[in-house]
Tab-separated table of C-alpha atoms in Angstrom:
chain	number	residue	atom	x	y	z
A	1	MET	CA	54.773	17.001	157.103
A	2	THR	CA	54.254	20.012	159.237
A	3	THR	CA	55.432	21.160	162.602
A	4	THR	CA	55.521	24.488	164.339
A	5	HIS	CA	59.074	24.602	165.643
A	6	ALA	CA	62.546	23.259	165.035
A	7	ARG	CA	63.646	20.778	167.657
A	8	ARG	CA	67.312	20.778	168.508
A	9	ASP	CA	68.812	17.738	170.153
A	10	GLY	CA	72.494	18.195	170.858
A	11	ALA	CA	72.865	14.644	172.185
A	12	ARG	CA	71.916	13.291	168.791
A	13	GLY	CA	73.920	15.962	167.002
A	14	GLY	CA	71.064	16.743	164.649
A	15	ASP	CA	68.405	19.273	164.210
A	16	GLU	CA	65.042	18.935	162.585
A	17	LEU	CA	65.509	21.602	159.940
A	18	THR	CA	68.881	20.217	158.839
A	19	ALA	CA	67.506	16.667	158.691
A	20	THR	CA	64.433	17.868	156.794
A	21	GLN	CA	66.640	19.676	154.265
A	22	ALA	CA	68.703	16.477	153.857
A	23	ALA	CA	65.510	14.485	153.247
A	24	LEU	CA	64.418	17.087	150.701
A	25	ALA	CA	67.781	16.790	148.926
A	26	ALA	CA	67.404	13.002	148.867
A	27	GLU	CA	63.911	13.286	147.404
A	28	HIS	CA	65.172	15.674	144.712
A	29	ALA	CA	67.808	13.068	143.818
A	30	ALA	CA	65.249	10.243	143.870
A	31	VAL	CA	62.928	12.124	141.517
A	32	TYR	CA	65.845	12.625	139.128
A	33	GLY	CA	66.928	9.001	139.503
A	34	TYR	CA	63.459	7.678	138.774
A	35	GLY	CA	63.515	9.709	135.571
A	36	VAL	CA	66.495	7.585	134.559
A	37	VAL	CA	64.819	4.397	135.817
A	38	GLY	CA	61.703	5.185	133.791
A	39	GLY	CA	63.741	5.559	130.631
A	40	ARG	CA	65.375	2.143	131.002
A	41	ILE	CA	62.912	-0.032	132.914
A	42	GLY	CA	61.120	-2.865	131.156
A	43	ALA	CA	57.440	-2.594	130.292
A	44	GLY	CA	56.522	-5.090	133.025
A	45	ARG	CA	57.736	-2.783	135.797
A	46	ARG	CA	56.990	0.596	134.265
A	47	THR	CA	53.835	1.076	136.384
A	48	GLU	CA	55.818	0.324	139.535
A	49	ALA	CA	58.475	2.856	138.532
A	50	GLN	CA	55.805	5.479	137.800
A	51	GLY	CA	54.216	4.873	141.201
A	52	ALA	CA	57.557	5.296	142.956
A	53	TYR	CA	58.282	8.446	140.950
A	54	ASP	CA	54.916	9.901	141.947
A	55	ALA	CA	55.456	8.957	145.608
A	56	HIS	CA	58.837	10.689	145.679
A	57	ARG	CA	57.418	13.797	144.030
A	58	ALA	CA	54.684	13.935	146.682
A	59	ARG	CA	57.215	13.478	149.509
A	60	ARG	CA	59.449	16.142	147.959
A	61	ASP	CA	56.563	18.611	147.860
A	62	ALA	CA	55.605	17.813	151.471
A	63	LEU	CA	59.203	18.322	152.572
A	64	ARG	CA	59.318	21.716	150.871
A	65	ARG	CA	56.321	22.733	152.973
A	66	ALA	CA	57.906	21.253	156.107
A	67	VAL	CA	61.120	23.228	155.589
A	68	ARG	CA	59.082	26.423	155.263
A	69	ASP	CA	57.083	25.515	158.382
A	70	LEU	CA	60.383	25.120	160.239
A	71	GLY	CA	61.432	28.610	159.152
A	72	GLY	CA	63.844	27.544	156.428
A	73	THR	CA	64.131	28.068	152.708
A	74	PRO	CA	63.667	24.801	150.808
A	75	GLN	CA	66.803	23.601	149.077
A	76	ALA	CA	66.462	23.589	145.291
A	77	SER	CA	67.231	20.517	143.237
A	78	ALA	CA	70.433	20.253	141.266
A	79	ALA	CA	70.279	20.457	137.488
A	80	ALA	CA	71.631	16.906	137.273
A	81	TYR	CA	72.907	14.179	139.588
A	82	GLU	CA	75.770	11.724	139.242
A	83	LEU	CA	74.473	8.170	139.096
A	84	PRO	CA	76.196	5.594	141.331
A	85	PHE	CA	76.768	3.330	138.305
A	86	PRO	CA	75.917	3.237	134.588
A	87	VAL	CA	72.292	2.399	133.761
A	88	PRO	CA	72.360	0.966	130.232
A	89	ASP	CA	69.466	-1.496	130.546
A	90	ALA	CA	66.426	-2.663	132.519
A	91	ASP	CA	68.446	-4.758	134.991
A	92	ALA	CA	70.593	-1.765	135.892
A	93	ALA	CA	67.445	0.367	136.189
A	94	VAL	CA	66.059	-2.075	138.766
A	95	ARG	CA	69.343	-1.923	140.709
A	96	LEU	CA	69.244	1.882	140.577
A	97	ALA	CA	65.671	1.950	141.878
A	98	ALA	CA	66.659	-0.248	144.842
A	99	GLU	CA	69.695	1.960	145.501
A	100	LEU	CA	67.571	5.112	145.409
A	101	GLU	CA	65.184	3.635	147.963
A	102	ASP	CA	68.041	2.550	150.235
A	103	ARG	CA	69.520	6.041	150.169
A	104	VAL	CA	66.182	7.711	150.823
A	105	ALA	CA	65.547	5.301	153.710
A	106	ALA	CA	68.884	6.251	155.284
A	107	VAL	CA	68.042	9.946	155.213
A	108	TYR	CA	64.594	9.341	156.659
A	109	ALA	CA	66.193	7.329	159.480
A	110	ASP	CA	68.138	10.495	160.318
A	111	LEU	CA	64.943	12.544	160.200
A	112	VAL	CA	63.167	10.100	162.527
A	113	ARG	CA	65.986	10.665	165.036
A	114	ALA	CA	65.903	14.465	164.686
A	115	ALA	CA	62.161	15.125	164.513
A	116	GLY	CA	59.385	14.957	167.027
A	117	GLY	CA	55.630	14.522	167.019
A	118	ALA	CA	53.796	14.410	163.711
A	119	HIS	CA	56.970	15.146	161.759
A	120	ARG	CA	58.612	12.041	163.249
A	121	THR	CA	55.528	9.991	162.381
A	122	GLU	CA	55.680	11.189	158.761
A	123	ALA	CA	59.415	10.470	158.571
A	124	ALA	CA	58.856	6.950	159.912
A	125	ALA	CA	56.118	6.385	157.326
A	126	ALA	CA	58.438	7.599	154.556
A	127	LEU	CA	61.209	5.309	155.835
A	128	ARG	CA	58.811	2.356	155.820
A	129	GLU	CA	57.572	3.162	152.299
A	130	ALA	CA	61.130	3.414	150.957
A	131	ALA	CA	62.075	0.122	152.619
A	132	VAL	CA	59.064	-1.635	151.094
A	133	ARG	CA	59.852	-0.257	147.641
A	134	ALA	CA	63.499	-1.358	148.010
A	135	VAL	CA	62.356	-4.897	148.833
A	136	ARG	CA	60.053	-4.924	145.827
A	137	TRP	CA	62.855	-3.808	143.532
A	138	ARG	CA	65.568	-6.006	145.007
A	139	GLY	CA	63.498	-9.019	145.990
A	140	SER	CA	64.980	-9.090	149.500
A	141	GLY	CA	65.172	-6.792	152.482
A	142	VAL	CA	67.386	-5.843	155.383
A	143	ALA	CA	66.727	-6.125	159.099
A	144	PHE	CA	67.015	-2.414	159.827
A	145	PRO	CA	66.257	-0.307	156.736
A	146	GLY	CA	67.980	3.044	156.793
A	147	LEU	CA	70.593	1.886	159.279
A	148	VAL	CA	72.480	-0.626	157.146
A	149	GLU	CA	73.456	2.225	154.851
A	150	ARG	CA	75.101	3.965	157.800
A	151	ALA	CA	77.464	1.041	158.342
A	152	ALA	CA	78.410	0.930	154.658
A	153	ALA	CA	78.620	4.692	154.082
A	154	PRO	CA	78.619	6.796	157.249
A	155	THR	CA	78.103	10.024	155.302
A	156	ALA	CA	75.256	8.835	153.051
A	157	SER	CA	72.930	11.626	154.099
A	158	GLY	CA	75.405	13.836	155.861
A	159	THR	CA	76.773	14.889	152.503
A	160	ALA	CA	73.377	15.703	151.030
A	161	GLY	CA	73.963	19.390	151.526
A	162	THR	CA	77.591	19.368	150.397
A	163	ASP	CA	77.484	16.740	147.667
A	164	ALA	CA	74.015	17.311	146.279
A	165	ASP	CA	74.994	16.304	142.763
A	166	ALA	CA	75.514	12.631	143.708
A	167	LEU	CA	72.674	10.152	144.087
């Protein structure tokens, strides 16, 4: 994910660097969350969890580069994150994985709106990948991945910079 300039769009109220930092924060949280998933997931889905973990690490690293390319300093991950619910077993781990993907999709939807060119294309690809993983975990999908979360929690990604310790 690279671009040469930050695009500001006052009509949309966002800016590419801010949205990229929010996506980076979401990927930090997803990497942490998949660490929890991996510790609780059943053997039959462990490979799937590892693949998702690796994908989020790769996206996180790409977003760090993108933030630098936009002239920013990449946001560091928190030492720990608050889970949205207890994860005592494999069923809860599957629910957490789906929740992580939904939250990442919401942040990438914001980045699609804020970015342009190749950065927008990468954000759309990341949104699609998160939506597909969410469907695989949950067994069902939503009509507009990344937007449903906005109706349920209007600040899902808007708080990424201020509430970075929550998944």
